[in-house]
Structures are given as structure tokens and as C-alpha cells.
Short mmCIF file of C-alpha atoms and ligand atoms in Angstrom, two decimals:
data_model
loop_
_atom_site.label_atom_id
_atom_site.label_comp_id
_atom_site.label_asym_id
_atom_site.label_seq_id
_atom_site.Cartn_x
_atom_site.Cartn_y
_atom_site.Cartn_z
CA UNK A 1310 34.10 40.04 171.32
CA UNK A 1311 34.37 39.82 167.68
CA UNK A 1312 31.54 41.08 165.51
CA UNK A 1313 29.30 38.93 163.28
CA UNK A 1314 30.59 38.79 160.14
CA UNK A 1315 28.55 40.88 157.75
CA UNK A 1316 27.64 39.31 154.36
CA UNK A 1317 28.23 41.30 151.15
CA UNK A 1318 26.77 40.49 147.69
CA UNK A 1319 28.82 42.13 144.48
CA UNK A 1320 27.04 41.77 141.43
CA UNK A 1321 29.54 42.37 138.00
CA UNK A 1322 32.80 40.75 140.34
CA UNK A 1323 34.77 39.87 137.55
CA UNK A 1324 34.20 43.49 135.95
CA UNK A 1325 36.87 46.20 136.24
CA UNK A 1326 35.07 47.94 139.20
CA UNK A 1327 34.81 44.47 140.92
CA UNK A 1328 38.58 43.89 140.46
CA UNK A 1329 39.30 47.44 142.08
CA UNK A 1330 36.14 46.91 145.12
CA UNK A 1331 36.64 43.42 146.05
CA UNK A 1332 40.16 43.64 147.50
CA UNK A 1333 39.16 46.68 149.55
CA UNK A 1334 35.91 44.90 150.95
CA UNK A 1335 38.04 42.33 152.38
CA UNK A 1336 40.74 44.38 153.37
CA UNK A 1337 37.82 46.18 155.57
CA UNK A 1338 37.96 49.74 153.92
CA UNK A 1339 34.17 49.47 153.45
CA UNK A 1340 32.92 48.23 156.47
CA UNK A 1341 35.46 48.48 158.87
CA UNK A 1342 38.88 47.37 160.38
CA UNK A 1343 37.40 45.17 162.80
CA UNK A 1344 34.33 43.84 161.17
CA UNK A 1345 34.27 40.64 159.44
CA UNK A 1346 33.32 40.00 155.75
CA UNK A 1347 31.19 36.93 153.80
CA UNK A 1348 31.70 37.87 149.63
CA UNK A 1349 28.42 36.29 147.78
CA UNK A 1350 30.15 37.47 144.75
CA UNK A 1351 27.75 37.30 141.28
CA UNK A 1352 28.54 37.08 137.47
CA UNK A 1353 26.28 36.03 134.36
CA UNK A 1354 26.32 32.44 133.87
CA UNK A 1355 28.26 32.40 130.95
CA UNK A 1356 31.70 30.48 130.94
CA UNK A 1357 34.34 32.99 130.62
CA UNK A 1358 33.04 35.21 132.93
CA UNK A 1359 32.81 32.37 135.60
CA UNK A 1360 36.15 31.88 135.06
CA UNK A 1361 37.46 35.20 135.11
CA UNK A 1362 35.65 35.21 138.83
CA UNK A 1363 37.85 31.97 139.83
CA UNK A 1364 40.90 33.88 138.73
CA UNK A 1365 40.09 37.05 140.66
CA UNK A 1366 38.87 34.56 143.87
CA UNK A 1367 42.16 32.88 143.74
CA UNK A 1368 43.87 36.23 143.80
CA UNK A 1369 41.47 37.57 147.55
CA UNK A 1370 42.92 34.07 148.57
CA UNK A 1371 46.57 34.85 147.83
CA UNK A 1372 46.24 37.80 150.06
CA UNK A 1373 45.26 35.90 153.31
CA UNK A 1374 42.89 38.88 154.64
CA UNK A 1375 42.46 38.71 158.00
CA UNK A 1376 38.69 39.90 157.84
CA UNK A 1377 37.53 37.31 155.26
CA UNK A 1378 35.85 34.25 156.29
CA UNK A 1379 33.88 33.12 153.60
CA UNK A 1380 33.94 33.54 149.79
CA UNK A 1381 31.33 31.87 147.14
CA UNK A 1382 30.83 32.62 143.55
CA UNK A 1383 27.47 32.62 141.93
CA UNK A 1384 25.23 32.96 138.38
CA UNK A 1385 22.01 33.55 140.32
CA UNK A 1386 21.22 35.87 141.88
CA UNK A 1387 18.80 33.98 144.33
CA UNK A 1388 21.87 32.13 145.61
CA UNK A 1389 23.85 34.91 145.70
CA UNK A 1390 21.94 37.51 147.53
CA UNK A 1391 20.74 35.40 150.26
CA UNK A 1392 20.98 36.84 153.75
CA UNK A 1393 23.24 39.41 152.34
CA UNK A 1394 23.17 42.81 154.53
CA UNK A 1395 24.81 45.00 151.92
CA UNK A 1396 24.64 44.28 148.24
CA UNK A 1397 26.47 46.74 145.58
CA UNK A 1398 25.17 46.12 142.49
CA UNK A 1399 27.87 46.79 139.68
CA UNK A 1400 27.20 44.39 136.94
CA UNK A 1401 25.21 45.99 134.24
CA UNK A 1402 24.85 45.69 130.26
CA UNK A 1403 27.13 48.03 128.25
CA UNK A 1404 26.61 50.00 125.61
CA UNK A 1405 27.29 48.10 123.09
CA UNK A 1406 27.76 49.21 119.33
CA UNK A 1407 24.56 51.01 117.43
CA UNK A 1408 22.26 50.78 120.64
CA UNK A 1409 20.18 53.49 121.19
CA UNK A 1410 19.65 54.88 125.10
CA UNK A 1411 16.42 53.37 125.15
CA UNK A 1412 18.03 49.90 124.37
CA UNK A 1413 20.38 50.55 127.06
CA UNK A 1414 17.56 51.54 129.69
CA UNK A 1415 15.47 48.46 128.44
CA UNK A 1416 18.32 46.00 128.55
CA UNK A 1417 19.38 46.96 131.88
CA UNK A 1418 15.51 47.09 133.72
CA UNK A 1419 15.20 43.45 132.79
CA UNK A 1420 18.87 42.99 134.66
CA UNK A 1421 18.04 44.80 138.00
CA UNK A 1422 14.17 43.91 137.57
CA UNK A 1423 15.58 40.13 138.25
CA UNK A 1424 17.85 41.74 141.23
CA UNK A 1425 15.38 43.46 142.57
CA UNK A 1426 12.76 40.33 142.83
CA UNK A 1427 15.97 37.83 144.08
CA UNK A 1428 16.65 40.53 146.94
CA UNK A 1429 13.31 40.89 147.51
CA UNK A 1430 13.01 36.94 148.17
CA UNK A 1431 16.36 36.10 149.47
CA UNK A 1432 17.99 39.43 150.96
CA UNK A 1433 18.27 40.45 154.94
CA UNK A 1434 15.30 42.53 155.54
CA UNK A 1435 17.34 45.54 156.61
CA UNK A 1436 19.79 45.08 153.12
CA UNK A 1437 21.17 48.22 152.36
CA UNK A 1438 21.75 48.46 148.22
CA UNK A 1439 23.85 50.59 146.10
CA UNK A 1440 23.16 50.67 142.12
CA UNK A 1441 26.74 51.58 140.44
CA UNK A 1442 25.53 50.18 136.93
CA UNK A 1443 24.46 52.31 134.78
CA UNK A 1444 22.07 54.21 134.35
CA UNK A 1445 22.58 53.74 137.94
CA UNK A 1446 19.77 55.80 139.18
CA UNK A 1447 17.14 54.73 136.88
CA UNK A 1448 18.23 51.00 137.82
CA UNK A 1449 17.98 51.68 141.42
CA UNK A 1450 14.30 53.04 140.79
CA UNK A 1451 13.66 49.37 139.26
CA UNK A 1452 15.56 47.15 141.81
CA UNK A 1453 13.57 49.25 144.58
CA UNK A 1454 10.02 48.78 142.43
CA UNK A 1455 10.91 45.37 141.92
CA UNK A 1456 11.02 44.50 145.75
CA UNK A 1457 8.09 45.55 147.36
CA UNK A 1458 8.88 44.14 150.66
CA UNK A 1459 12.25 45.74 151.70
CA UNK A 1460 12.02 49.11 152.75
CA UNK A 1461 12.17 51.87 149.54
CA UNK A 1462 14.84 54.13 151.04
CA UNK A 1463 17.60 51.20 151.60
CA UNK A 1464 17.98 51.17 147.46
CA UNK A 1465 20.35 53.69 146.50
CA UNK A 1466 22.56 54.75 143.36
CA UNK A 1467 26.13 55.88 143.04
CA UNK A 1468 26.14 60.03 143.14
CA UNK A 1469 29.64 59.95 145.32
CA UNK A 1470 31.84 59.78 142.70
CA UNK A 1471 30.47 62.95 141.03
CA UNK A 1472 30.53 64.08 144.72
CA UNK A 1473 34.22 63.28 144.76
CA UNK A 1474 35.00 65.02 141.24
CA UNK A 1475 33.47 67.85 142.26
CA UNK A 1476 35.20 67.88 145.97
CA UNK A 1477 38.86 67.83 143.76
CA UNK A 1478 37.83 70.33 141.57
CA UNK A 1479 37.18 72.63 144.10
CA UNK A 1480 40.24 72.11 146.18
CA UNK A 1481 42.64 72.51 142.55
CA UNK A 1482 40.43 76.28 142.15
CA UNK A 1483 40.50 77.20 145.97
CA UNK A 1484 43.78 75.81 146.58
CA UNK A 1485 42.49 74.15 149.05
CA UNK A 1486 42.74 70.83 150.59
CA UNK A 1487 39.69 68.34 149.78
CA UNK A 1488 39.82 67.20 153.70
CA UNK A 1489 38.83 70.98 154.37
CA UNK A 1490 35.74 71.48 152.10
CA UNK A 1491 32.70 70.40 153.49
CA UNK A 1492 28.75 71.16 152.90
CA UNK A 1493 29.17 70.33 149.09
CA UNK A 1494 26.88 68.50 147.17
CA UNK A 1495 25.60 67.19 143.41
CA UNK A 1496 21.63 67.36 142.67
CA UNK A 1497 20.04 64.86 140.47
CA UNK A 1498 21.25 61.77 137.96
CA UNK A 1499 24.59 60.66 137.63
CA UNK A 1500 24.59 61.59 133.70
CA UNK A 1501 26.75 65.16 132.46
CA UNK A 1502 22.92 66.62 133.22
CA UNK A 1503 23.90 66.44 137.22
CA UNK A 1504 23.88 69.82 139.12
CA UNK A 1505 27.37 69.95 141.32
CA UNK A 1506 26.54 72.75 143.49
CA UNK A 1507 29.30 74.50 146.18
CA UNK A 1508 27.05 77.43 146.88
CA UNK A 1509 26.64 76.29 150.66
CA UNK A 1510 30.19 74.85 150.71
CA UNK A 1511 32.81 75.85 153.07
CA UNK A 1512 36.43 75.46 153.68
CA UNK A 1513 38.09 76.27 156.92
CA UNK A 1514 34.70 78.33 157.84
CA UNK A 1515 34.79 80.29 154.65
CA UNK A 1516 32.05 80.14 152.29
CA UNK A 1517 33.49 78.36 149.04
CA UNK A 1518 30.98 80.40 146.34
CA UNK A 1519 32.55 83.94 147.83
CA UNK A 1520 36.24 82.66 147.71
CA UNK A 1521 35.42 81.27 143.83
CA UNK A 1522 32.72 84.49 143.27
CA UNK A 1523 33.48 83.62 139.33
CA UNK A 1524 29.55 82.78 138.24
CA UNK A 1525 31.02 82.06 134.91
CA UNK A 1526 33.89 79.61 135.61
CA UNK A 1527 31.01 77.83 137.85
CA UNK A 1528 28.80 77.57 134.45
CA UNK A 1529 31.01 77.05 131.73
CA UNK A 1530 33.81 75.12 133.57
CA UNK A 1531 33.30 73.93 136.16
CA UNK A 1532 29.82 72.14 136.06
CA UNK A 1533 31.11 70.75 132.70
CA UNK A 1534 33.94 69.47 133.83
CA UNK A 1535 31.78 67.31 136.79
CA UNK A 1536 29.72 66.51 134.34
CA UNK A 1537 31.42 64.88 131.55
CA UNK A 1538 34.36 63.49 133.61
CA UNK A 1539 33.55 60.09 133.11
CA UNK A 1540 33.20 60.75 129.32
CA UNK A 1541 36.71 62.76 129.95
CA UNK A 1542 38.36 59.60 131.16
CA UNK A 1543 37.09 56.85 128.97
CA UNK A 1544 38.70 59.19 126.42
CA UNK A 1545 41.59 59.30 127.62
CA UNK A 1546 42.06 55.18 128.96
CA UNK A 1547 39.52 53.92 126.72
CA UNK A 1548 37.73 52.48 129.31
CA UNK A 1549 35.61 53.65 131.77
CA UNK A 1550 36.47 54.78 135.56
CA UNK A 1551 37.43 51.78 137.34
CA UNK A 1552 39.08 52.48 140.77
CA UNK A 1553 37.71 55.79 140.88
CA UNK A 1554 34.71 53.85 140.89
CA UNK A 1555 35.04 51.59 143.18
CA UNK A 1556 36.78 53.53 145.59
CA UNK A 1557 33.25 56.01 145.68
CA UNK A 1558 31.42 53.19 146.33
CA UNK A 1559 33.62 51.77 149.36
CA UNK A 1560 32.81 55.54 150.44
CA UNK A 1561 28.94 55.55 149.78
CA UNK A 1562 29.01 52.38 152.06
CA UNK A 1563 31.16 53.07 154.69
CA UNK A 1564 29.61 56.72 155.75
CA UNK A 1565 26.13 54.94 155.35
CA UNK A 1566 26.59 52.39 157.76
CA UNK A 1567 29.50 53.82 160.20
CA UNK A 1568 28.01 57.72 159.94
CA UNK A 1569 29.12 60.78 158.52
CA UNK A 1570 29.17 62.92 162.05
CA UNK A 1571 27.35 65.40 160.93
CA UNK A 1572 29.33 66.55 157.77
CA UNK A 1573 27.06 66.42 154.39
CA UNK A 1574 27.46 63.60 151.83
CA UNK A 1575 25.81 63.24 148.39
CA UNK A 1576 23.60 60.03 148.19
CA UNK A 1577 20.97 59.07 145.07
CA UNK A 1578 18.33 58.30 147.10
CA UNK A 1579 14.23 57.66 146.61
CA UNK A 1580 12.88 61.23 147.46
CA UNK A 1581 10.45 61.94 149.96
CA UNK A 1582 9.75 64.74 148.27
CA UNK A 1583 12.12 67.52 149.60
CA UNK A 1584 13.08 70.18 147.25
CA UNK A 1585 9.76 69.36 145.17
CA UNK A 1586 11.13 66.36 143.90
CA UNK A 1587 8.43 63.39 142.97
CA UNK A 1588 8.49 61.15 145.49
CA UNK A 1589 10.50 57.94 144.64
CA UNK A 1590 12.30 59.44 142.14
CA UNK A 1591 16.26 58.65 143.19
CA UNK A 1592 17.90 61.60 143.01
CA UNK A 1593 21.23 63.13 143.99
CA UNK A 1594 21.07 64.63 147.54
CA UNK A 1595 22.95 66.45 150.13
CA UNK A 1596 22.30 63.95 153.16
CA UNK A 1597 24.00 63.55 156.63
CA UNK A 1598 24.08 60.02 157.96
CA UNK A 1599 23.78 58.09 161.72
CA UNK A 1600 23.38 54.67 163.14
CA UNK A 1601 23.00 53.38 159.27
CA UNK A 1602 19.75 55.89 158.09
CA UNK A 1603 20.93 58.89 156.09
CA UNK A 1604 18.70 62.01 156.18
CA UNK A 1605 18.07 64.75 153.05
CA UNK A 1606 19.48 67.69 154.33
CA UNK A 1607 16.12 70.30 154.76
CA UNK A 1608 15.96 74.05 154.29
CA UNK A 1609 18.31 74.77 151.66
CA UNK A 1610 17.58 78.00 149.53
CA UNK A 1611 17.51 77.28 145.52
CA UNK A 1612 17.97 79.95 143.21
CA UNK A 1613 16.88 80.59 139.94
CA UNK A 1614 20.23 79.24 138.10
CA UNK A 1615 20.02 76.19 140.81
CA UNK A 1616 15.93 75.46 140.19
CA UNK A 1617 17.19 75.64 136.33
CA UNK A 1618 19.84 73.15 136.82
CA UNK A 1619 17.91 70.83 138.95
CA UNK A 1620 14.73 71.14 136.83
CA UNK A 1621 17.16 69.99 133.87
CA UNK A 1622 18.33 66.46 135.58
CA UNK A 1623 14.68 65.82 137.24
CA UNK A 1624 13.65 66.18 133.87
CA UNK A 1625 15.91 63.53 132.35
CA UNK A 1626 15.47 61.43 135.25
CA UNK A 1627 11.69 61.52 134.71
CA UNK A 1628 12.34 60.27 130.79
CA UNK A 1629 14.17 57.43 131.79
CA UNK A 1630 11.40 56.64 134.09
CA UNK A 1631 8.79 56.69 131.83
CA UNK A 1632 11.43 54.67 129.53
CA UNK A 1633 11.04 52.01 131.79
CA UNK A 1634 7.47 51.82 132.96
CA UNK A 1635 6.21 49.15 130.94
CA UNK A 1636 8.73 46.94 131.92
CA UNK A 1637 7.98 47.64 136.05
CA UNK A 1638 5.87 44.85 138.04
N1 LIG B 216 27.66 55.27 139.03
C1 LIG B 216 28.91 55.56 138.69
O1 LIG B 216 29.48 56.55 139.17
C2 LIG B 216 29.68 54.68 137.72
C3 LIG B 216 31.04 54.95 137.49
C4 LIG B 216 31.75 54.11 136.63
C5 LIG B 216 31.12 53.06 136.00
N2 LIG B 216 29.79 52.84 136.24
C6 LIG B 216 29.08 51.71 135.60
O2 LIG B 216 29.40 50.51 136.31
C7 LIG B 216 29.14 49.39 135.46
C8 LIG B 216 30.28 48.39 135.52
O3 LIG B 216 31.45 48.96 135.03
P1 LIG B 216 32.77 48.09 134.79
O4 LIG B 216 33.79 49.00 134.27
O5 LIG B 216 33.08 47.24 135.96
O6 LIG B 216 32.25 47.16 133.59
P2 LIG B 216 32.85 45.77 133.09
O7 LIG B 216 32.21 45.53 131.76
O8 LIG B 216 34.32 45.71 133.24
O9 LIG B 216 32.25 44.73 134.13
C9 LIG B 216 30.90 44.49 134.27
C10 LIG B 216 30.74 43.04 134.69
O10 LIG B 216 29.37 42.84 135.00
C11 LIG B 216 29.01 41.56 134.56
N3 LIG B 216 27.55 41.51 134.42
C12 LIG B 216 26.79 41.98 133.41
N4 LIG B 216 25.50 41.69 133.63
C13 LIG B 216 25.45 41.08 134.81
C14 LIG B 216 24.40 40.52 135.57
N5 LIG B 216 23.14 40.56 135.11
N6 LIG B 216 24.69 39.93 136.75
C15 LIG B 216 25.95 39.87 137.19
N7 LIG B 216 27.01 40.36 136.52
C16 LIG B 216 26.75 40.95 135.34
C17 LIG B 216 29.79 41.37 133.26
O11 LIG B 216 29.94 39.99 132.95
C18 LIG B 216 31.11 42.04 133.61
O12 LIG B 216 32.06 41.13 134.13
C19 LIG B 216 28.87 49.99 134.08
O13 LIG B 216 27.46 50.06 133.90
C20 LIG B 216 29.45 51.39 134.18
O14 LIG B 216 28.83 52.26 133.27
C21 LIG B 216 29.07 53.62 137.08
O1 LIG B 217 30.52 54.37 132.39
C1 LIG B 217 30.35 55.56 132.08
O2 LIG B 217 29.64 55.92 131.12
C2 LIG B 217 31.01 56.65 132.88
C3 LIG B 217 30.85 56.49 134.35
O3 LIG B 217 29.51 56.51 134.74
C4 LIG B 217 31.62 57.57 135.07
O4 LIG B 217 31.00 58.52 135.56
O5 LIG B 217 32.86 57.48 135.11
#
């Protein structure tokens, strides 16, 4: 019997991340070959972005998906998340010229304070979010504050593409292949302050850390590198990650709901406290996932350069919070 279609709200549609997601929603990358799709797709209610959303709407059509069955466009977001039982939330105010971070943090709360109350109202009870706008973890914090009557741990933020990064990286060192590496994972915000970590990684049973052993390529290159890729690659196109992007997310989704089997994944997620982090805080964790719940992976050892490194992000990540309190329900 075929399944129930499954309705999925994307904020920022007519974006470059929404032009590189919304193709591989419907094409059922995200949630599955055989599991039908309803886009509620959202953009600010200003003209040219409305139009922009036709254009790329007229384009899904042209390719006759099999898996779509509905498509609407919106410029609220009470209309737009209603019912919906995923909701990736891309859209997101820039940087624009002389803003300082705090004007960034402050524009964006009001954004996903007002996405957070319209899921709140309008969303499936059992929604499951993901925050890709930045500062993605910091905006999933608000969303989550901002709707007190959906569960805390379905509002997440984008750590898989750092995950990703860091997965190539090792492979190109190793000389490896990335389907071979598992058990690796990236601690904290998605900012260059993140702590990619392949200390408990493995590839083909070996550990990852003994087949590097180079503590100072690890330091000086390699977390770098994680770190500032995005910076690396708005350099180098002048704009931001776009399908790299969007392809993490279609990954944070699809091992969320359909399961991981055991391997390790890296989620920003509201802790529960593990590894001494303040609970709520959304952080970047090693998690496994089943039957749609993920789980922090428990019992891992920290050392001193680790503690350093993760002390470093919690501590930026605690800023931003504070950044934003005043502006919290
Ligand atoms: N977490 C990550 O790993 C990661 C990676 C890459 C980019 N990003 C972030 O993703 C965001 C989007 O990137 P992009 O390249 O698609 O940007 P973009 O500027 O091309 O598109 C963003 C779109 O969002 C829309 N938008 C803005 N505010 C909105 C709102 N309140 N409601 C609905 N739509 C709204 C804009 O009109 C625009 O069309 C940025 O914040 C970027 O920094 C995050
Ligand atoms: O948009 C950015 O600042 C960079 C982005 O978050 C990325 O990691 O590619």
C-alpha cells in the first residue's frame, strides 16, 4: 500500500540551498524512494523573492516527480508550517555590509523566534526541525525556546556538513575511502571554533588517530581546514556552500528518520547534559539513530587537548546565547 505522503516545510526556497534541496526532496533522496512528498515551501513576503519561488516551482513541475503530490508557496509561516512533519529551516538574514555579529544574532532571533511560535501553533506534534541558517545552532536554541509545546529534542541544527568535511579530509590523509571511516564526529557550533575529532574513528577496523599519529597535522591542519571551509569556499565562488549544503541536510534528515544502523552521525542537538554540556545548549554530537529518535553516544573518554577544544566552542556557543536572551519569550 502506498505510504502517506509526508509534508515538508522549506523555509529560504528560493535561496541557493533551496534551489540545490528542493529537487532532491521530491526526487525522494531525503525521505525515501517510496515515500511521498507535500512541499509547504516559505519565502519573505517581498515581491521578487515570491517570484523567484514561482520560477523555481515551475522548474519541480517540469520534472514530473513521481513522489510529489502537492506543492504550495507561502510568506507566512503559519500557513506554511501547518501539519508539516519535517521542516528545514534555511532562510535566514545575511550578513550584510558593516553589521556587527551581534546584529547578525539579533536579526536572525526575531526570524526563527516567529518560526518557532508558527511551528509551535501550526506544526505536527511529532515535527522533526533542522536549523541550516545561520548561526544555525544559536537559531535552533530560539526556534526550540520559542515553542514550548513540541518536544525540545526534535529542534536540531546543521553539524553534518562539518561532519562531511571532516569525513573527506580524512579519507584524502588516510587514503582511504569515506564509505570506510566510521565513528567520526565534530563537537560543538558550526562556526571555525567546532572541534572535528577522529580520535575514536576507524577505517576497515583500524583506529584512524594511530594510522594519522601526526598530533600536529591534527592541530594546525587539519582542524583548521574543517573549520574555516566554508570561509575557504565563499573565497573561492564568492558565495557561500550551496549544494554542499543542501546535500548535508538531505543527509541529517534521511539518517534521522530512516536510521543510521548503528554507525555514529554528528547531529547539533539540545544536550541533556552528556559530556558536561548545559543542558539545552545545541551542540555538535556523536549520535546513533533508530525508529526516528537519535541518541548522544555515552562513555567517550576526553582528553586534555579535546576538553580544550570543546571548552572553546561551548564557550562561544554560550555568548551567543546570552546574545540572545533578551529577545527569548
Ligand atoms: N549550517 C550550515 O552548515 C550552513 C552551510 C551553508 C550555509 N548556511 C546558511 O544557510 C543560510 C541560507 O544560505 P543560502 O546560500 O541559501 O542563502 P540565500 O541568500 O541564497 O537564500 C536565503 C533565502 O532565504 C530567504 N529568507 C530570508 N529570511 C527569510 C524568512 N524569514 N523566511 C523565509 N525565507 C527567508 C531569502 O529571501 C533568500 O531567498 C545562510 O544563513 C547561510 O549562512 C548554513
Ligand atoms: O555561510 C557561511 O558563512 C558558511 C557556511 O556556514 C558553511 O559552513 O559553508
Amino acid at each position: 500500500m502506498a505510504k502517506t505522503p509526508m509534508r515538508v516545510a522549506v523555509t529560504g526556497a528560493a535561496g541557493q540551498i533551496g534551489y540545490a534541496l528542493l529537487f532532491r526532496i521530491a526526487n525522494g533522496d531525503m525521505l525515501g524512494k517510496d515515500q511521498p512528498v507535500i512541499l509547504q515551501l516559505l519565502e519573505i513576503p517581498d515581491e521578487k523573492a515570491q517570484k523567484a519561488l514561482k520560477g523555481v516551482m515551475m522548474e519541480i513541475d517540469d520534472c514530473a516527480f513521481p513522489l510529489l503530490t502537492e506543492m504550495t508557496a507561502h510568506s507566512d509561516p503559519l500557513t506554511a508550517f501547518k501539519d508539516v512533519d519535517v521542516a528545514v529551516l534555511v532562510g535566514a538574514r545575511p550578513r550584510g555590509p558593516g553589521m556587527e555579529r551581534k546584529d547578525l544574532l539579533e536579526a536572525n532571533a526575531q526570524i526563527f523566534t516567529v518560526q518557532g511560535k508558527a511551528l509551535d501553533a501550526v506544526a505536527s506534534r511529532n515535527v522533526k526541525v533542522l536549523v541550516v541558517g545561520n548561526p544555525a545552532n544559536t537559531n535552533a536554541y530560539i526556534a526550540m525556546k520559542s515553542a514550548p509545546s513540541l518536544p525540545a529534542k526534535n529542534f536540531t541544527a546543521m553539524l553534518r556538513l562539518d561532519h562531511n568535511r571532516a569525513l573527506s579530509q580524512v579519507a584524502a590523509k588516510t587514503g582511504t575511502a569515506v564509505k570506510d571511516i566510521e565513528k567520526l564526529t565534530v563537537w560543538g557550533n558550526h562556526s571555525p571554533t567546532m572541534y572535528a575529532d577522529y580520535r575514536f574513528a576507524t577505517v576497515d577496523g583500524k583506529n584512524v588517530k594511530d594510522l594519522i599519529n601526526d598530533q600536529e597535522w591534527n592541530a594546525n591542519t587539519f582542524l583548521p581546514t574543517v573549520g574555516k571551509r566554508g570561509a575557504a569556499i565563499i573565497e573561492a565562488r564568492g558565495l557561500s556552500s550551496a549544494a554542499s549544503a543542501a546535500n548535508a541536510a538531505i543527509d541529517h534528515i534521511h539518517d534521522w528518520m530512516l536510521g543510521t544502523n548503528g554507525k555514529w552521525t554528528t547531529m547539533g542537538v539540545p544536550s541533556d547534559g552528556s559530556y558536561g554540556i548545559p543542558e539545552g545548549t545545541v551542540f555538535g554530537f556523536p549520535v546513533t539513530t533508530e525508529n526516528g529518535e537519535y541518541t548522544i553516544v555515552q562513555g567517550l573518554e576526553i582528553d586534555a587537548f579535546s576538553q580544550e577544544r570543546i571548552n572553546l566552542t561551548l564557550k562561544e556557543l554560550t555568548e551567543e546565547r546570552e546574545g540572545v536572551k533578551h529577545l527569548l519569550p
